mmCIF file of C-alpha atoms and ligand atoms in Angstrom:
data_model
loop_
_atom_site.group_PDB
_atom_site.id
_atom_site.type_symbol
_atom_site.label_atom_id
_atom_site.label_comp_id
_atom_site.label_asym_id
_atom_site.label_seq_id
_atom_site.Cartn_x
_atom_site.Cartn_y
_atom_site.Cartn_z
ATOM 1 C CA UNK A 5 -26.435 19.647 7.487
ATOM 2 C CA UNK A 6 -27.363 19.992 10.970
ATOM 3 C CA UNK A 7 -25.081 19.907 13.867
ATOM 4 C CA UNK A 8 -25.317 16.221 14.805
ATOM 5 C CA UNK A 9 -22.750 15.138 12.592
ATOM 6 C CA UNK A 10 -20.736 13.220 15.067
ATOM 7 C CA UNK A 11 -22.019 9.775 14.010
ATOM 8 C CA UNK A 12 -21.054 10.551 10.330
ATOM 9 C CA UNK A 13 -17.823 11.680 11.517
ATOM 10 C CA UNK A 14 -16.654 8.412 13.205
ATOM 11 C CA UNK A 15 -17.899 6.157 10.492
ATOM 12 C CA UNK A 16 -16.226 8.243 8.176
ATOM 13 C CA UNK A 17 -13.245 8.501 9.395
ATOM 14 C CA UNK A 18 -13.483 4.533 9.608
ATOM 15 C CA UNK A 19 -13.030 4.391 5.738
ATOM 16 C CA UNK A 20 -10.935 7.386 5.730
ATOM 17 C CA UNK A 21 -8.130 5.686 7.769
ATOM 18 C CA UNK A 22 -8.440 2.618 5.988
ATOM 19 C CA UNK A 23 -7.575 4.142 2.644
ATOM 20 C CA UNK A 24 -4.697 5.850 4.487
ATOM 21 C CA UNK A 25 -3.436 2.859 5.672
ATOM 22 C CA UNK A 26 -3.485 1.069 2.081
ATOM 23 C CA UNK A 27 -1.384 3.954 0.969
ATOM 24 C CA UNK A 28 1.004 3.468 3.846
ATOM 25 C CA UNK A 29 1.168 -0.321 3.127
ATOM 26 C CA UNK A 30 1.987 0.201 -0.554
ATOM 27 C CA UNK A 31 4.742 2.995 0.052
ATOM 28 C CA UNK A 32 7.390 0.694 0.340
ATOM 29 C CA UNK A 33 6.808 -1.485 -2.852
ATOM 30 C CA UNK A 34 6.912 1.923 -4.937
ATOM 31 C CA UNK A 35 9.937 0.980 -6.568
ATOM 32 C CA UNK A 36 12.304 1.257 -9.835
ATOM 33 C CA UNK A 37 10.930 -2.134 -11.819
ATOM 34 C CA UNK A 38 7.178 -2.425 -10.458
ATOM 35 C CA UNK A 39 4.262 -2.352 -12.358
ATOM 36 C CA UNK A 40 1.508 -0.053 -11.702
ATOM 37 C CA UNK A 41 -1.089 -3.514 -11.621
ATOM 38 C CA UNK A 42 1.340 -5.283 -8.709
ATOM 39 C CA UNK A 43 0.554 -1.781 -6.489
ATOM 40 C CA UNK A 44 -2.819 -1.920 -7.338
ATOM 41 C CA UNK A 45 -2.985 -5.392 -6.251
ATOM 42 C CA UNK A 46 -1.225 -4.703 -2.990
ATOM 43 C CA UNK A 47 -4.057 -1.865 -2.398
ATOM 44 C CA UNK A 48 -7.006 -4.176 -3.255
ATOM 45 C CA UNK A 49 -6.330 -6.925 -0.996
ATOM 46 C CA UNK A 50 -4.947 -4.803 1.994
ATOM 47 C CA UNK A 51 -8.743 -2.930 1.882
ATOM 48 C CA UNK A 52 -10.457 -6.096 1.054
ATOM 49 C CA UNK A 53 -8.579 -8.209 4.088
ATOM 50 C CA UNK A 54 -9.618 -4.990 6.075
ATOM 51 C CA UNK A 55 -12.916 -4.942 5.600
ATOM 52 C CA UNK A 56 -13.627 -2.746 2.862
ATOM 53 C CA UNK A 57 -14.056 -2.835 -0.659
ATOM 54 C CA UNK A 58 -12.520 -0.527 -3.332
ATOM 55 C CA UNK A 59 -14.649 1.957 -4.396
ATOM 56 C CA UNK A 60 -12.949 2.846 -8.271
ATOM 57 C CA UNK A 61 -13.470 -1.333 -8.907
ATOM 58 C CA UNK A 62 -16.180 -1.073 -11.490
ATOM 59 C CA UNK A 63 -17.588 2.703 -10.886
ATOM 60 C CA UNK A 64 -18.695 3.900 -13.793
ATOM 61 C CA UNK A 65 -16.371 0.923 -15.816
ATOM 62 C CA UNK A 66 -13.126 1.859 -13.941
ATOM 63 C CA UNK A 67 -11.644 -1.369 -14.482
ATOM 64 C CA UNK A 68 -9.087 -1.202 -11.561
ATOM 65 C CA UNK A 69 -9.040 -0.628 -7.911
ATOM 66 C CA UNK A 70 -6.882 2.287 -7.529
ATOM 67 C CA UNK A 71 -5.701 4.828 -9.831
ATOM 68 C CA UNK A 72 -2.007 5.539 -10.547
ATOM 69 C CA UNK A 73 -1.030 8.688 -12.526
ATOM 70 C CA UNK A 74 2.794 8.993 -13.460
ATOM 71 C CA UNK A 75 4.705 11.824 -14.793
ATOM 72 C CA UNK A 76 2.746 14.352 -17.327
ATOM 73 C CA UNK A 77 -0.600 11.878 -16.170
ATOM 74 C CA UNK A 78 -3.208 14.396 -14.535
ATOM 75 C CA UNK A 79 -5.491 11.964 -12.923
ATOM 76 C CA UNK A 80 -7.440 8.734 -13.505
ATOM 77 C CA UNK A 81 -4.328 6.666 -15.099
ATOM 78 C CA UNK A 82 -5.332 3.260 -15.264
ATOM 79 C CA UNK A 83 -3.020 0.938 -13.526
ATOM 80 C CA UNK A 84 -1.177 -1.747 -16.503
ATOM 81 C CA UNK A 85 1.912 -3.868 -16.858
ATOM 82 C CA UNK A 86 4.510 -0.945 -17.412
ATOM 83 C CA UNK A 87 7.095 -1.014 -15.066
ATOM 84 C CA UNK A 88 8.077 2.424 -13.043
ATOM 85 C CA UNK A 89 11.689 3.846 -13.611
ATOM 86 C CA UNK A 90 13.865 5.571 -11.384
ATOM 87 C CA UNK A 91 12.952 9.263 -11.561
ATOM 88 C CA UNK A 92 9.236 8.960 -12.340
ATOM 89 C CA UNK A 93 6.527 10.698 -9.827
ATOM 90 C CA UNK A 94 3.704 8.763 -9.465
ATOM 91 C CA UNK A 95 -0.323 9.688 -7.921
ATOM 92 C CA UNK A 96 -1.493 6.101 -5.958
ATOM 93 C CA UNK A 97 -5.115 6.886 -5.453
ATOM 94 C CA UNK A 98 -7.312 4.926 -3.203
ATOM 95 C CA UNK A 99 -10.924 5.070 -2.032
ATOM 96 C CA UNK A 100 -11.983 2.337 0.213
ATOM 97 C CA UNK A 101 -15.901 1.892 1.420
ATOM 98 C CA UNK A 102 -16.554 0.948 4.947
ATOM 99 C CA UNK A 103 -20.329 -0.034 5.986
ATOM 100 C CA UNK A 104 -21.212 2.018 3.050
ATOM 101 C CA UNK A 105 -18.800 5.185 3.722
ATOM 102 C CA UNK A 106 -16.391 6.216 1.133
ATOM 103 C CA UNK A 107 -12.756 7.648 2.533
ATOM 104 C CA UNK A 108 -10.712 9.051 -0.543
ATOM 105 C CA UNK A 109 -7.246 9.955 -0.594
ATOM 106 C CA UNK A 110 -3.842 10.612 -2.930
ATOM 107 C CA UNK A 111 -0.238 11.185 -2.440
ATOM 108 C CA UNK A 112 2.693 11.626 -4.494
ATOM 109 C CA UNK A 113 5.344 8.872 -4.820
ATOM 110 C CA UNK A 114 8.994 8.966 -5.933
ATOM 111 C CA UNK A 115 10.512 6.396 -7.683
ATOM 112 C CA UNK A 116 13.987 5.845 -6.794
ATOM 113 C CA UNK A 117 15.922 9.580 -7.022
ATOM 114 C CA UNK A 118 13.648 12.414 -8.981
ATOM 115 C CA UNK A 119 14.944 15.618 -10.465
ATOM 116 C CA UNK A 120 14.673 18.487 -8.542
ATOM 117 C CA UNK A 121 11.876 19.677 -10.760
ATOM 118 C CA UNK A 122 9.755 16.774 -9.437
ATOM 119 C CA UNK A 123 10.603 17.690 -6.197
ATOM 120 C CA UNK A 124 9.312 21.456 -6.275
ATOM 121 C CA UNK A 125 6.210 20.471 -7.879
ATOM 122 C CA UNK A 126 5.146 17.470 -5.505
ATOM 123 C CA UNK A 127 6.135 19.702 -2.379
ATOM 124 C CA UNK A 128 4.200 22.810 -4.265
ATOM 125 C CA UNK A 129 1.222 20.591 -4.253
ATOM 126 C CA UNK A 130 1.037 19.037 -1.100
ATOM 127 C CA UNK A 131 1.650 22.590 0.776
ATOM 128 C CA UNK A 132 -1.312 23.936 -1.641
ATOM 129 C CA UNK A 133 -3.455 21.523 -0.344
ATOM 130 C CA UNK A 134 -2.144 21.518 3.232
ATOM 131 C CA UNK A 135 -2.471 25.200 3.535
ATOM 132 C CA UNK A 136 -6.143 25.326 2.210
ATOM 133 C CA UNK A 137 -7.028 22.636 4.080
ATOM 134 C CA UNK A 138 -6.276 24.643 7.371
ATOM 135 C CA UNK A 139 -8.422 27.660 6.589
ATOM 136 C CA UNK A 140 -11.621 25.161 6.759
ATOM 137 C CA UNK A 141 -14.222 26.160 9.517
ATOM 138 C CA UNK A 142 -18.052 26.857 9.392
ATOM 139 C CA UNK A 143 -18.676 29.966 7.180
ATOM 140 C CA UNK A 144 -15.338 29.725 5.096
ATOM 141 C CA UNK A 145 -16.465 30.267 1.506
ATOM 142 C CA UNK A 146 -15.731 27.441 -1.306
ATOM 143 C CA UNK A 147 -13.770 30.111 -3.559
ATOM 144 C CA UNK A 148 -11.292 30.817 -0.340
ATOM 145 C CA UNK A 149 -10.680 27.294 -0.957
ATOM 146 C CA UNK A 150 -9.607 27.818 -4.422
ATOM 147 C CA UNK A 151 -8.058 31.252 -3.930
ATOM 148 C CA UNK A 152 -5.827 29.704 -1.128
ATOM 149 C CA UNK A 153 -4.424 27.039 -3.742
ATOM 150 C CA UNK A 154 -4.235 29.182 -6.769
ATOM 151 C CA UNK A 155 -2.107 31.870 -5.802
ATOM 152 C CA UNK A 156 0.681 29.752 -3.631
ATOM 153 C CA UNK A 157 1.086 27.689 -6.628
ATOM 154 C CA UNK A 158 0.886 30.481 -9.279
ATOM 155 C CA UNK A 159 3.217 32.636 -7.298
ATOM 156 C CA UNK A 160 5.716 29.224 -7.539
ATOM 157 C CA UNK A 161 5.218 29.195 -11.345
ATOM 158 C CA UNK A 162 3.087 26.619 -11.598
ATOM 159 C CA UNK A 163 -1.018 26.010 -12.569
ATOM 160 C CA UNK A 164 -4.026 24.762 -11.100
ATOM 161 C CA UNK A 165 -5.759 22.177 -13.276
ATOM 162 C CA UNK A 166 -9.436 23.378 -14.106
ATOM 163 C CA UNK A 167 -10.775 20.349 -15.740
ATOM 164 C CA UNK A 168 -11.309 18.247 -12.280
ATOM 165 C CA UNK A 169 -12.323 18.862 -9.027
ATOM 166 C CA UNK A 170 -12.809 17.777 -5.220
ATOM 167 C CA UNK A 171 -15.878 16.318 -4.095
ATOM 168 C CA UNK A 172 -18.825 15.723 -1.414
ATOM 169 C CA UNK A 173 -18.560 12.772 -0.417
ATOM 170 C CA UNK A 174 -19.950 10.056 2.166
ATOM 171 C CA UNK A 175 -22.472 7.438 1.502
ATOM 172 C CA UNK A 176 -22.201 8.218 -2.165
ATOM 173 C CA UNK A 177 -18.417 8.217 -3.792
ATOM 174 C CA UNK A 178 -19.102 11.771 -5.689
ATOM 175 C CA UNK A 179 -21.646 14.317 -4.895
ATOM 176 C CA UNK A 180 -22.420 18.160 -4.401
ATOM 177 C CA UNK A 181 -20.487 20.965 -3.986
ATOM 178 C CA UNK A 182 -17.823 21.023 -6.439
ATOM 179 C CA UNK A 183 -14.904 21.698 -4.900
ATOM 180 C CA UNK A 184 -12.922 23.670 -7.356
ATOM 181 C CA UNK A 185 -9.268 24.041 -7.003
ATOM 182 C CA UNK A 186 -8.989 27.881 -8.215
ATOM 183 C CA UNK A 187 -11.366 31.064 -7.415
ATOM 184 C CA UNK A 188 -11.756 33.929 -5.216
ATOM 185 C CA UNK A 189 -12.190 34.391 -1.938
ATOM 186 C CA UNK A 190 -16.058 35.003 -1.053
ATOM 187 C CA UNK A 191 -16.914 33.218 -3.766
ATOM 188 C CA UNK A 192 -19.366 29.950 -3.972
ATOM 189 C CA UNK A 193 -21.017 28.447 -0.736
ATOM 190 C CA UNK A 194 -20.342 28.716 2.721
ATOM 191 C CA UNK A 195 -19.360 25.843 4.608
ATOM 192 C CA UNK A 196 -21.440 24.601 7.242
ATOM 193 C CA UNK A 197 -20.093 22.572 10.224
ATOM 194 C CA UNK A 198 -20.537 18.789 9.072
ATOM 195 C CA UNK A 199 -20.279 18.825 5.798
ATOM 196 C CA UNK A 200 -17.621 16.278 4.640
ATOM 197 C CA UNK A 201 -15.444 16.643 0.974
ATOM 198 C CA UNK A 202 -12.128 16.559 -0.691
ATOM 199 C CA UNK A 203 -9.442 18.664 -0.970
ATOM 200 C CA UNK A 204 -7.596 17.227 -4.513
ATOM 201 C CA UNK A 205 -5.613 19.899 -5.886
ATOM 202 C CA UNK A 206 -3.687 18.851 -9.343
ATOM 203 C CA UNK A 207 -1.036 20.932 -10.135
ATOM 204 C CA UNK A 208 0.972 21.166 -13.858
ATOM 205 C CA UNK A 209 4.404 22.255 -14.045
ATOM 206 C CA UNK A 210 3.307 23.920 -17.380
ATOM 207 C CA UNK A 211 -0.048 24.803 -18.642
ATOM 208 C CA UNK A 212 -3.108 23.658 -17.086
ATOM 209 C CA UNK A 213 -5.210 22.246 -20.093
ATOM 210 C CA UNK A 214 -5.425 18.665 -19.847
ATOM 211 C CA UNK A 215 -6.215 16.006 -22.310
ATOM 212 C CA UNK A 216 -8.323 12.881 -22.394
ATOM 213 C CA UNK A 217 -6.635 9.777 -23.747
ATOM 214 C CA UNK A 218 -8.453 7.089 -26.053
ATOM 215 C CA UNK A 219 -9.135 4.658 -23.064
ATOM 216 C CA UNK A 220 -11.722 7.616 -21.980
ATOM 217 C CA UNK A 221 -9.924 7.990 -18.315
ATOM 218 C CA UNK A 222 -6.344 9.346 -18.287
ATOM 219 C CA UNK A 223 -6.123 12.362 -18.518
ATOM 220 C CA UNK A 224 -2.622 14.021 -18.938
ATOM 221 C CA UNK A 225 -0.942 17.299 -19.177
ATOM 222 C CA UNK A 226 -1.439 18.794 -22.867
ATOM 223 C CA UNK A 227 1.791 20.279 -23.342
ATOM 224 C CA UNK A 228 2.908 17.005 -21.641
ATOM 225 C CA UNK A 229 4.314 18.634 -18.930
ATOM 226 C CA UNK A 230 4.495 16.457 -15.537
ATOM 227 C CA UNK A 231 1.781 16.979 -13.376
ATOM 228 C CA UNK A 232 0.754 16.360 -9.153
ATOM 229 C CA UNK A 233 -1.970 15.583 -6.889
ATOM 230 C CA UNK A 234 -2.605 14.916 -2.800
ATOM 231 C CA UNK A 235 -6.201 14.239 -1.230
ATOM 232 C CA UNK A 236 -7.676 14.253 1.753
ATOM 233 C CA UNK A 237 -11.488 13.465 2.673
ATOM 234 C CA UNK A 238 -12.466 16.516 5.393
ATOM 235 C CA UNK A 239 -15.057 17.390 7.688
ATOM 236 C CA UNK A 240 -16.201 20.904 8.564
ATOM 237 C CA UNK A 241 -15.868 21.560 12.322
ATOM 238 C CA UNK A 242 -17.338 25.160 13.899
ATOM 239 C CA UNK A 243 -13.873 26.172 14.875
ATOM 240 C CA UNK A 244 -11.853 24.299 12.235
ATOM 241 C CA UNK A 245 -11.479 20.247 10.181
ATOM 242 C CA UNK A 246 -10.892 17.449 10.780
ATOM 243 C CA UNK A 247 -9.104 15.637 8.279
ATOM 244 C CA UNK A 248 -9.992 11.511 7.520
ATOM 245 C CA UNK A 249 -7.021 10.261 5.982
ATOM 246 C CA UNK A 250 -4.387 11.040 7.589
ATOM 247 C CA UNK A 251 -0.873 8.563 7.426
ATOM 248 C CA UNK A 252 -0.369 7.039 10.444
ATOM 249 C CA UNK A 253 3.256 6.503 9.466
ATOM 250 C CA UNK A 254 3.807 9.851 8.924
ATOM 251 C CA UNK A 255 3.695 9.122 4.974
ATOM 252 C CA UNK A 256 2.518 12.701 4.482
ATOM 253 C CA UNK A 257 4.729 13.779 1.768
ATOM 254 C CA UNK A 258 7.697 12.179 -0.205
ATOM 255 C CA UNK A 259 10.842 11.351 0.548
ATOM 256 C CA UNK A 260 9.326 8.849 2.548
ATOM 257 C CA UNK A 261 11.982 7.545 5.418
ATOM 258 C CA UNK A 262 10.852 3.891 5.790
HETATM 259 N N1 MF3 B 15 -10.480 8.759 -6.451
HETATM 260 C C1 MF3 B 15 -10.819 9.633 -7.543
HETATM 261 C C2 MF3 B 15 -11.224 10.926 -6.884
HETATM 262 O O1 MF3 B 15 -10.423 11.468 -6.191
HETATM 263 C C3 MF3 B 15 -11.890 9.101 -8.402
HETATM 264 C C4 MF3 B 15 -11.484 7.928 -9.173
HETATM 265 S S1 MF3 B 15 -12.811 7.386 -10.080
HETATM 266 C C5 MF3 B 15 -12.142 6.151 -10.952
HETATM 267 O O2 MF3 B 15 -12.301 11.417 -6.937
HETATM 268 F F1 MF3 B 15 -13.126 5.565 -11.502
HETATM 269 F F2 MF3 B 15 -11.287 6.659 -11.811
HETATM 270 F F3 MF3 B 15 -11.497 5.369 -10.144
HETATM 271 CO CO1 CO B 16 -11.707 12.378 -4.780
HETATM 272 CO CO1 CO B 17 -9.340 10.044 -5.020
#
């Protein structure tokens, strides 16, 4: 990575906000009674009548174009015809492609009024991410990263999923490093000023094995305990980040006040 990066940066952050703005658009049809298919919808056509396309549509046989995870779901969850109920957290998961970029991006949603279980975990989660997120600069090592989100969530009582990571990403939806959500500090690359990834953290309220179901994508919680995620697509700075998908309604975390 060299240090004209600025060009990437901009078209980047092109895709980025576009898959921000899908997840602002949907926020107010996450509702008691939808289906997970109707939000996926909603997400398709706001990225296609922006300009983009969706990335999961078809990658690797994804047959959707976003990925919604309720409850004990870890990640991947396919989006269907069940209807959400009042007190179910869900992950809405978007990646939209912009003159070949890829922006990628997660939040939690709550349907209707959740327990305030749901809420420590989804607020554990997002602050894990948030607060690794800000130690990102040139020379910051990938296993500060993980060390940064591993203990604040361990010290809350809570675990850092192992079997799924953050990403490179850019021109190509996945690619190198790995950007694992546990570690130690010094551990694993340095960062170099450029370099653009996610930060993806999923967080169990119980154990952190997770399980593959039959339709070889969802994978959920083993001990079926509920589980959360946020992303954000970054870029390394010398001084600092730069995050691409930021809300531009201020949809960072839920409650959302719409
Ligand atoms: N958006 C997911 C990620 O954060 C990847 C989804 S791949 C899919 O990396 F095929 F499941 F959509
Ligand atoms: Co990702
Ligand atoms: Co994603």
């Amino acid at each position: 990575m060299n240090s004209n990066y600025k060009e990437s940066f901009e078209q980047i952050k092109i895709a980025g906000s576009l898959a921000a703005e899908t997840l602002d658009e949907v926020t107010p049809y996450v509702k008691p009674g939808v289906t997970t298919e109707k939000l996926d919808k909603i997400c398709y056509e706001f990225i296609r009548d922006n300009g983009g396309y969706s990335a999961p549509l078809f990658y690797r046989g994804f047959p959707k174009s976003s990925c919604s995870s309720v409850n004990h779901v870890v990640c991947h969850g396919i989006p269907s015809q069940k209807y959400l109920k009042e007190g179910d957290i869900v992950n809405i998961d978007v990646t939209a492609i912009v003159n070949d970029w890829h922006g990628d991006t997660s939040r939690m949603f709550f349907v209707g009024d959740v327990s305030v279980k749901c809420k420590n975990l989804v607020s554990t989660t997002y602050n894990s991410m948030m607060e690794a997120i800000s130690i990102i600069k040139k020379g910051t090592h990938l296993g500060d990263i993980g060390e940064t989100i591993q203990s604040y969530v361990e010290k809350k009582g809570f675990s850092v999923v192992r079997d799924f990571c953050g990403h490179g990403i850019g021109k190509t939806f996945h690619e190198a490093p790995n950007v694992l959500h546990y570690g130690k500090k010094g551990d694993g690359i340095k960062l170099q000023s450029g370099m653009i990834f996610t930060v993806e953290p999923m967080i169990n309220e119980g154990a952190y094995k997770t399980k593959m179901l039959k339709d070889g994508w969802t994978a959920v919680t083993k001990d079926k305990s509920l589980s959360a995620q946020f992303e954000h697509t970054v870029g390394v700075t010398d001084d600092g980040f730069e995050i691409f998908t930021k809300s531009k309604k201020k949809y960072d975390q839920p409650p959302y006040l719409i």
